[in-house]
Amino acid sequence: MLIILDNEKELKPLVEAGVRGSKGFLIDSGIDEFPALGPSDIEKALLELANSPHHRHVPRRNGPSQRHPRRRERRPHPGPAHQLPDLPRHAPAALETYAIEEILSLAHVAPRLDLHIVHLSAMQGIPTLQEARARGVRITAETCFHYLSLAAEGVEEGDTQYKCSSPTREQANQEGLWVELQRRGSVIRSVVSDHSPCTLDSKLLPQSRPVEPHSVEGQESDFFSAWGGISGLGLGLGLGLSILWTEGEKRGLGIEDVVRLTSKNTAEQVGLDSKGDIAVGYDSDIVVFDDEATFVVGPSTMQFRHKISPYETKTLKGVVTETWLRGEKVYTKSEDLLQEAPSAGGAKAGLKTAF
C-alpha cells in the first residue's frame, strides 16, 4: 500500500486485512496522486503503524525543493540538457543522505517497525545506515541492477536510455556500492530492478548521432525531460539475474550470493516463509539458470512492450532457460513463451512484512 498525504488512518485496517507493507515517497513521484511526504506526514504514518508487523519502504529524496510537498513548484530547466554527467550534479548524493537522516531522526517514533530504503544509489548513505544499525535501528536498504552495472562516464551525450532517478552515478560510486554489498552484515540486503518502462516518445531518444549540444527543454536527447526509468525486467525473463551475475562474478560473487540477494533475503524481509529457498515445505518456485551461457541484448531478447534498454548491444553472462511457479512451468526459453501462471498462494498473517 502507498502512504500519501492524510491517509494514515487507512493504514492499520489494510495491515489487518493482510497487506504486507507500505511505501512512501520522499520525492516528487511525477504523479499528482502520489505527492512527496514531509516530516510530519512520515511521523503520523509511523505512529499509526508503530505496533504493526509491518515494513516501510522509503524512496530517497531527489531535490531540496521537495521538502515542502504541498507546494508544487516547477523547477527551472537547468541545462545543458544533453549530458547525463550533469544529472548527478543536480541530484547529488547529499540529497539521499539527507533523506536517510530524516527517516532515522523519526525512527524512535516506532522503534519496532522495520524500515527499508529503496533504490539506494549513493555510497555516501552507507555509513549513516551502518551507524544506525549499530545503534539497534531496524533499517535496511536495497540497490538496483543498473547502479551496479552502469556508470555516468560510459554514457554518450544524448543517450537518454540511461536516464533514471536517482541518476546513474560515477564509476567510483558504483565500486563503493559493490564493496558494501560484499561486506558481511551489509546494510544492502537485496538487489532489485526498479522496472520502469515507458514509450519511445517519453524517452526523447535522439534520432541521429552525434547529438548537437542544446539546452532546450523537451527536445530530443534532453536528459532532464526524458522519462526517468530503466526497464530491468523481461530480457529473456532474466535480465537482472544476468546483469548481477555478469558483474558479480568478476568480483568473486557466487551463484548462492545472487540467489540470496534477489530471492532469499527478499522473501525473508516481507515474511513470505514459503518462498526464497528450495526445501521441503516451500513453494516450488524455481529458475533454471545457465551460468555459462552468454547473449547479446537486443530487441529480440526484450520481453516487454517498448524495446528501450541501455543494455542493448551489451553481452551478458547467464541465461534463464526455464521458470517454474508453484510447481508449474511458466516459461521455457526454447519456446520463448510465457504460460499462464497458477493462482497465487497467500502469505501468512502476523509475519514480518516489507514494503
Short mmCIF file of C-alpha atoms in Angstrom, two decimals:
data_model
loop_
_atom_site.label_atom_id
_atom_site.label_comp_id
_atom_site.label_asym_id
_atom_site.label_seq_id
_atom_site.Cartn_x
_atom_site.Cartn_y
_atom_site.Cartn_z
CA MET A 1 0.00 0.00 0.00
CA LEU A 2 1.09 3.58 -0.56
CA ILE A 3 1.36 6.21 2.14
CA ILE A 4 0.08 9.53 0.83
CA LEU A 5 -0.90 12.80 2.45
CA ASP A 6 -3.50 12.42 5.22
CA ASN A 7 -4.25 8.72 4.69
CA GLU A 8 -2.61 7.48 7.90
CA LYS A 9 -5.94 6.32 9.39
CA GLU A 10 -6.43 3.96 6.46
CA LEU A 11 -3.14 2.13 7.02
CA LYS A 12 -3.84 -0.11 10.00
CA PRO A 13 -7.07 -1.62 8.58
CA LEU A 14 -5.12 -2.55 5.46
CA VAL A 15 -2.44 -4.25 7.55
CA GLU A 16 -5.13 -6.15 9.46
CA ALA A 17 -6.56 -7.25 6.10
CA GLY A 18 -3.22 -8.79 5.15
CA VAL A 19 -1.29 -6.06 3.35
CA ARG A 20 2.39 -6.89 3.73
CA GLY A 21 3.94 -3.47 3.59
CA SER A 22 3.71 0.16 2.61
CA LYS A 23 5.71 2.70 0.68
CA GLY A 24 6.07 6.45 0.98
CA PHE A 25 7.71 8.86 -1.45
CA LEU A 26 10.15 11.46 -0.20
CA ILE A 27 10.48 12.62 -3.80
CA ASP A 28 8.08 14.04 -6.32
CA SER A 29 6.81 10.86 -7.96
CA GLY A 30 5.72 12.73 -11.07
CA ILE A 31 2.12 11.68 -10.43
CA ASP A 32 -0.19 14.17 -8.74
CA GLU A 33 -1.94 11.46 -6.72
CA PHE A 34 1.35 10.42 -5.10
CA PRO A 35 3.00 13.60 -3.78
CA ALA A 36 6.15 13.65 -1.67
CA LEU A 37 5.80 13.27 2.09
CA GLY A 38 7.13 15.79 4.59
CA PRO A 39 8.44 15.05 8.11
CA SER A 40 5.04 15.48 9.76
CA ASP A 41 3.43 13.09 7.25
CA ILE A 42 6.10 10.48 7.93
CA GLU A 43 5.71 10.82 11.68
CA LYS A 44 1.94 10.36 11.52
CA ALA A 45 2.33 7.20 9.43
CA LEU A 46 4.98 5.78 11.76
CA LEU A 47 2.81 6.41 14.81
CA GLU A 48 -0.13 4.69 13.16
CA LEU A 49 1.94 1.63 12.20
CA ALA A 50 4.10 1.54 15.33
CA ASN A 51 2.78 -1.76 16.70
CA SER A 52 2.05 -3.48 13.40
CA PRO A 53 4.03 -6.41 11.92
CA HIS A 54 4.94 -4.15 9.05
CA HIS A 55 7.82 -2.92 6.95
CA ARG A 56 8.03 0.54 5.45
CA HIS A 57 9.78 1.34 2.17
CA VAL A 58 11.17 4.83 1.75
CA PRO A 59 12.45 6.17 -1.59
CA ARG A 60 15.21 8.74 -1.24
CA ARG A 61 14.68 12.41 -1.85
CA ASN A 62 15.89 13.84 -5.15
CA GLY A 63 15.53 17.57 -4.63
CA PRO A 64 15.59 20.03 -1.73
CA SER A 65 12.50 21.86 -3.01
CA GLN A 66 10.52 18.67 -2.40
CA ARG A 67 10.81 19.11 1.37
CA HIS A 68 7.53 21.03 1.04
CA PRO A 69 5.31 18.53 -0.78
CA ARG A 70 2.18 20.68 -0.61
CA ARG A 71 3.87 23.44 -2.62
CA ARG A 72 4.38 22.06 -6.12
CA GLU A 73 6.69 24.49 -7.89
CA ARG A 74 8.21 23.95 -11.32
CA ARG A 75 11.99 23.91 -11.16
CA PRO A 76 13.77 25.99 -13.84
CA HIS A 77 15.29 23.83 -16.56
CA PRO A 78 18.99 23.63 -15.62
CA GLY A 79 20.69 22.68 -18.93
CA PRO A 80 22.81 21.77 -20.75
CA ALA A 81 20.22 19.12 -21.39
CA HIS A 82 22.05 16.54 -23.46
CA GLN A 83 24.66 15.37 -20.95
CA LEU A 84 24.00 12.67 -18.35
CA PRO A 85 27.02 13.61 -16.20
CA ASP A 86 25.20 16.86 -15.36
CA LEU A 87 22.37 14.93 -13.69
CA PRO A 88 24.35 13.73 -10.65
CA ARG A 89 25.34 17.33 -10.01
CA HIS A 90 21.68 18.35 -9.94
CA ALA A 91 20.70 15.33 -7.82
CA PRO A 92 23.81 14.97 -5.63
CA ALA A 93 24.43 12.22 -3.12
CA ALA A 94 23.78 14.69 -0.30
CA LEU A 95 20.08 14.61 -1.13
CA GLU A 96 19.97 10.87 -0.49
CA THR A 97 21.92 11.14 2.76
CA TYR A 98 19.62 13.95 3.89
CA ALA A 99 16.57 11.77 3.26
CA ILE A 100 18.10 8.84 5.15
CA GLU A 101 18.93 11.10 8.09
CA GLU A 102 15.38 12.45 8.08
CA ILE A 103 13.94 8.94 8.33
CA LEU A 104 16.40 7.99 11.05
CA SER A 105 15.50 11.11 13.04
CA LEU A 106 11.93 9.77 13.23
CA ALA A 107 12.72 6.08 13.74
CA HIS A 108 12.33 6.43 17.53
CA VAL A 109 8.61 7.05 16.99
CA ALA A 110 8.15 3.38 16.03
CA PRO A 111 11.26 1.50 17.23
CA ARG A 112 9.81 -1.94 16.43
CA LEU A 113 8.88 -1.06 12.85
CA ASP A 114 11.17 -2.34 10.12
CA LEU A 115 12.28 0.46 7.78
CA HIS A 116 13.76 -0.01 4.33
CA ILE A 117 15.44 2.45 1.95
CA VAL A 118 14.67 1.57 -1.66
CA HIS A 119 16.85 2.12 -4.72
CA LEU A 120 19.95 3.36 -2.88
CA SER A 121 22.26 4.87 -5.49
CA ALA A 122 24.77 6.90 -3.44
CA MET A 123 27.50 5.16 -1.47
CA GLN A 124 27.65 8.19 0.85
CA GLY A 125 24.47 7.00 2.55
CA ILE A 126 26.03 3.70 3.63
CA PRO A 127 27.97 4.90 6.74
CA THR A 128 24.84 6.55 8.13
CA LEU A 129 22.88 3.32 7.71
CA GLN A 130 25.70 1.29 9.25
CA GLU A 131 25.82 3.55 12.31
CA ALA A 132 22.05 3.39 12.72
CA ARG A 133 22.01 -0.40 12.62
CA ALA A 134 24.83 -0.49 15.17
CA ARG A 135 22.55 1.53 17.48
CA GLY A 136 19.79 -1.02 17.01
CA VAL A 137 17.65 0.83 14.48
CA ARG A 138 15.76 -1.67 12.34
CA ILE A 139 16.63 -0.32 8.92
CA THR A 140 17.92 -1.94 5.73
CA ALA A 141 18.44 -0.87 2.12
CA GLU A 142 18.43 -2.18 -1.41
CA THR A 143 20.16 -1.08 -4.57
CA CYS A 144 19.41 -1.67 -8.25
CA PHE A 145 20.97 -3.67 -11.05
CA HIS A 146 21.70 -0.53 -13.06
CA TYR A 147 23.57 1.18 -10.21
CA LEU A 148 25.85 -1.87 -10.02
CA SER A 149 26.50 -2.09 -13.76
CA LEU A 150 26.17 1.33 -15.41
CA ALA A 151 28.29 4.42 -14.75
CA ALA A 152 27.94 8.04 -15.84
CA GLU A 153 31.36 8.07 -17.50
CA GLY A 154 30.24 5.44 -20.01
CA VAL A 155 27.18 7.30 -21.29
CA GLU A 156 27.31 9.06 -24.64
CA GLU A 157 25.85 12.55 -24.91
CA GLY A 158 22.13 12.46 -25.59
CA ASP A 159 21.68 8.73 -24.92
CA THR A 160 18.58 9.09 -22.76
CA GLN A 161 18.13 5.32 -22.49
CA TYR A 162 20.35 5.71 -19.40
CA LYS A 163 18.09 8.24 -17.68
CA CYS A 164 16.85 7.02 -14.30
CA SER A 165 16.03 8.53 -10.93
CA SER A 166 18.19 8.73 -8.90
CA PRO A 167 20.69 9.14 -11.72
CA THR A 168 23.41 6.69 -12.66
CA ARG A 169 26.46 7.94 -10.78
CA GLU A 170 30.23 7.76 -11.25
CA GLN A 171 32.26 4.55 -11.51
CA ALA A 172 33.85 5.19 -8.10
CA ASN A 173 30.39 5.33 -6.56
CA GLN A 174 29.46 2.03 -8.21
CA GLU A 175 32.54 0.38 -6.73
CA GLY A 176 31.56 1.72 -3.30
CA LEU A 177 28.17 0.03 -3.59
CA TRP A 178 29.86 -3.24 -4.54
CA VAL A 179 32.20 -3.06 -1.54
CA GLU A 180 29.24 -2.72 0.83
CA LEU A 181 27.21 -5.36 -0.99
CA GLN A 182 30.01 -7.88 -0.42
CA ARG A 183 30.63 -6.96 3.22
CA ARG A 184 29.45 -9.45 5.83
CA GLY A 185 26.44 -7.93 7.57
CA SER A 186 25.89 -5.42 4.76
CA VAL A 187 23.08 -2.88 5.12
CA ILE A 188 22.24 -3.57 1.45
CA ARG A 189 20.15 -6.71 1.75
CA SER A 190 18.82 -7.08 -1.79
CA VAL A 191 19.25 -6.02 -5.42
CA VAL A 192 16.14 -5.13 -7.42
CA SER A 193 15.16 -3.94 -10.88
CA ASP A 194 13.08 -0.80 -10.16
CA HIS A 195 11.50 -1.72 -13.50
CA SER A 196 10.18 1.49 -15.06
CA PRO A 197 9.13 1.14 -18.71
CA CYS A 198 7.92 3.93 -20.98
CA THR A 199 7.11 4.72 -24.59
CA LEU A 200 9.77 5.63 -27.12
CA ASP A 201 8.44 9.18 -27.23
CA SER A 202 8.78 9.57 -23.46
CA LYS A 203 12.49 8.77 -23.59
CA LEU A 204 13.19 11.59 -26.09
CA LEU A 205 15.76 9.40 -27.84
CA PRO A 206 18.00 11.22 -30.34
CA GLN A 207 17.31 10.46 -33.98
CA SER A 208 20.94 10.79 -35.02
CA ARG A 209 24.46 10.90 -33.60
CA PRO A 210 26.46 12.80 -32.60
CA VAL A 211 23.97 14.88 -30.66
CA GLU A 212 24.09 18.61 -31.14
CA PRO A 213 24.58 20.41 -27.78
CA HIS A 214 21.47 22.23 -26.60
CA SER A 215 19.59 23.46 -23.54
CA VAL A 216 16.08 23.29 -24.97
CA GLU A 217 13.58 21.73 -22.59
CA GLY A 218 11.62 18.85 -24.10
CA GLN A 219 13.82 18.49 -27.18
CA GLU A 220 15.11 15.06 -28.16
CA SER A 221 18.13 13.92 -26.12
CA ASP A 222 17.04 16.12 -23.19
CA PHE A 223 18.06 14.14 -20.09
CA PHE A 224 16.09 16.40 -17.76
CA SER A 225 12.76 15.99 -19.56
CA ALA A 226 13.11 12.34 -20.61
CA TRP A 227 11.31 9.64 -18.63
CA GLY A 228 13.43 8.68 -15.62
CA GLY A 229 13.36 4.91 -15.59
CA ILE A 230 15.05 1.77 -16.90
CA SER A 231 13.32 -1.44 -17.89
CA GLY A 232 15.03 -4.00 -15.70
CA LEU A 233 12.75 -6.99 -16.21
CA GLY A 234 11.86 -9.13 -19.16
CA LEU A 235 15.06 -9.58 -21.14
CA GLY A 236 14.82 -13.31 -21.56
CA LEU A 237 12.96 -13.16 -18.22
CA GLY A 238 16.31 -12.85 -16.51
CA LEU A 239 17.99 -9.54 -17.30
CA GLY A 240 18.53 -8.68 -13.64
CA LEU A 241 19.98 -12.09 -12.86
CA SER A 242 22.25 -11.86 -15.90
CA ILE A 243 23.43 -8.35 -15.01
CA LEU A 244 24.16 -9.26 -11.41
CA TRP A 245 25.92 -12.48 -12.42
CA THR A 246 27.95 -10.77 -15.16
CA GLU A 247 29.21 -8.05 -12.82
CA GLY A 248 29.27 -10.11 -9.64
CA GLU A 249 31.33 -12.99 -10.98
CA LYS A 250 34.10 -10.51 -11.80
CA ARG A 251 34.16 -9.55 -8.12
CA GLY A 252 34.02 -13.04 -6.67
CA LEU A 253 30.28 -13.47 -6.10
CA GLY A 254 28.89 -16.97 -6.41
CA ILE A 255 25.51 -18.16 -7.62
CA GLU A 256 24.48 -18.59 -3.97
CA ASP A 257 25.08 -14.86 -3.44
CA VAL A 258 22.90 -13.98 -6.43
CA VAL A 259 20.09 -16.16 -5.02
CA ARG A 260 20.47 -14.58 -1.59
CA LEU A 261 20.36 -11.02 -2.93
CA THR A 262 17.47 -11.50 -5.36
CA SER A 263 15.29 -14.11 -3.66
CA LYS A 264 16.08 -15.41 -0.19
CA ASN A 265 16.59 -12.06 1.57
CA THR A 266 13.58 -10.52 -0.13
CA ALA A 267 11.29 -13.37 0.90
CA GLU A 268 12.51 -13.17 4.49
CA GLN A 269 12.10 -9.42 4.53
CA VAL A 270 8.44 -9.49 3.57
CA GLY A 271 7.59 -12.51 5.68
CA LEU A 272 6.91 -14.98 2.88
CA ASP A 273 8.06 -18.11 4.69
CA SER A 274 7.20 -20.43 1.79
CA LYS A 275 9.42 -18.53 -0.67
CA GLY A 276 13.11 -17.94 -1.23
CA ASP A 277 14.52 -21.44 -0.83
CA ILE A 278 14.39 -24.92 -2.34
CA ALA A 279 13.37 -27.05 0.63
CA VAL A 280 10.57 -29.23 1.97
CA GLY A 281 7.51 -27.12 2.67
CA TYR A 282 8.46 -24.31 0.31
CA ASP A 283 6.64 -23.40 -2.89
CA SER A 284 8.32 -24.92 -5.93
CA ASP A 285 9.41 -21.58 -7.38
CA ILE A 286 12.46 -22.49 -9.44
CA VAL A 287 14.57 -20.74 -12.05
CA VAL A 288 16.80 -22.89 -14.25
CA PHE A 289 19.83 -20.67 -14.90
CA ASP A 290 22.67 -21.47 -17.30
CA ASP A 291 25.57 -19.65 -15.64
CA GLU A 292 27.96 -20.23 -18.57
CA ALA A 293 25.78 -19.13 -21.49
CA THR A 294 26.10 -15.62 -22.88
CA PHE A 295 23.83 -13.47 -25.01
CA VAL A 296 23.83 -10.06 -26.67
CA VAL A 297 20.97 -7.83 -25.55
CA GLY A 298 18.77 -6.77 -28.45
CA PRO A 299 15.09 -6.18 -29.27
CA SER A 300 14.50 -9.91 -29.73
CA THR A 301 15.59 -10.56 -26.14
CA MET A 302 13.39 -7.83 -24.66
CA GLN A 303 10.21 -9.40 -23.30
CA PHE A 304 8.43 -6.10 -22.80
CA ARG A 305 6.36 -3.82 -24.98
CA HIS A 306 8.66 -0.84 -25.53
CA LYS A 307 12.05 -2.04 -26.78
CA ILE A 308 14.23 0.51 -24.98
CA SER A 309 17.24 -0.52 -22.92
CA PRO A 310 20.67 0.92 -22.12
CA TYR A 311 21.89 -2.69 -22.14
CA GLU A 312 21.22 -3.08 -25.87
CA THR A 313 24.32 -4.43 -27.68
CA LYS A 314 25.93 -5.42 -24.35
CA THR A 315 26.99 -9.03 -23.82
CA LEU A 316 25.72 -10.56 -20.59
CA LYS A 317 26.55 -13.87 -18.97
CA GLY A 318 23.93 -16.22 -17.62
CA VAL A 319 20.61 -17.16 -19.23
CA VAL A 320 17.29 -18.17 -17.68
CA THR A 321 16.19 -21.30 -19.54
CA GLU A 322 13.11 -22.23 -17.50
CA THR A 323 10.91 -20.69 -14.81
CA TRP A 324 8.62 -22.70 -12.53
CA LEU A 325 5.99 -21.13 -10.30
CA ARG A 326 4.44 -23.24 -7.54
CA GLY A 327 5.43 -26.41 -9.37
CA GLU A 328 4.15 -25.38 -12.80
CA LYS A 329 6.38 -24.41 -15.71
CA VAL A 330 5.52 -20.87 -16.84
CA TYR A 331 8.46 -20.13 -19.15
CA THR A 332 10.74 -22.07 -21.46
CA LYS A 333 13.47 -20.28 -23.38
CA SER A 334 13.41 -22.83 -26.21
CA GLU A 335 9.85 -21.70 -26.89
CA ASP A 336 10.43 -18.13 -25.64
CA LEU A 337 6.87 -18.28 -24.41
CA LEU A 338 5.15 -17.34 -21.18
CA GLN A 339 2.43 -19.63 -19.87
CA GLU A 340 -0.45 -18.62 -17.65
CA ALA A 341 0.74 -18.60 -14.04
CA PRO A 342 -1.00 -20.71 -11.38
CA SER A 343 -3.08 -18.88 -8.79
CA ALA A 344 -1.08 -17.24 -6.01
CA GLY A 345 -0.90 -18.56 -2.50
CA GLY A 346 -1.47 -16.15 0.35
CA ALA A 347 1.15 -15.02 2.84
CA LYS A 348 0.63 -15.99 6.44
CA ALA A 349 -0.74 -13.26 8.66
CA GLY A 350 1.35 -11.94 11.51
CA LEU A 351 4.75 -12.36 9.88
CA LYS A 352 7.26 -9.58 9.39
CA THR A 353 6.36 -7.65 6.28
CA ALA A 354 8.19 -5.32 3.94
CA PHE A 355 7.28 -2.57 1.55
#
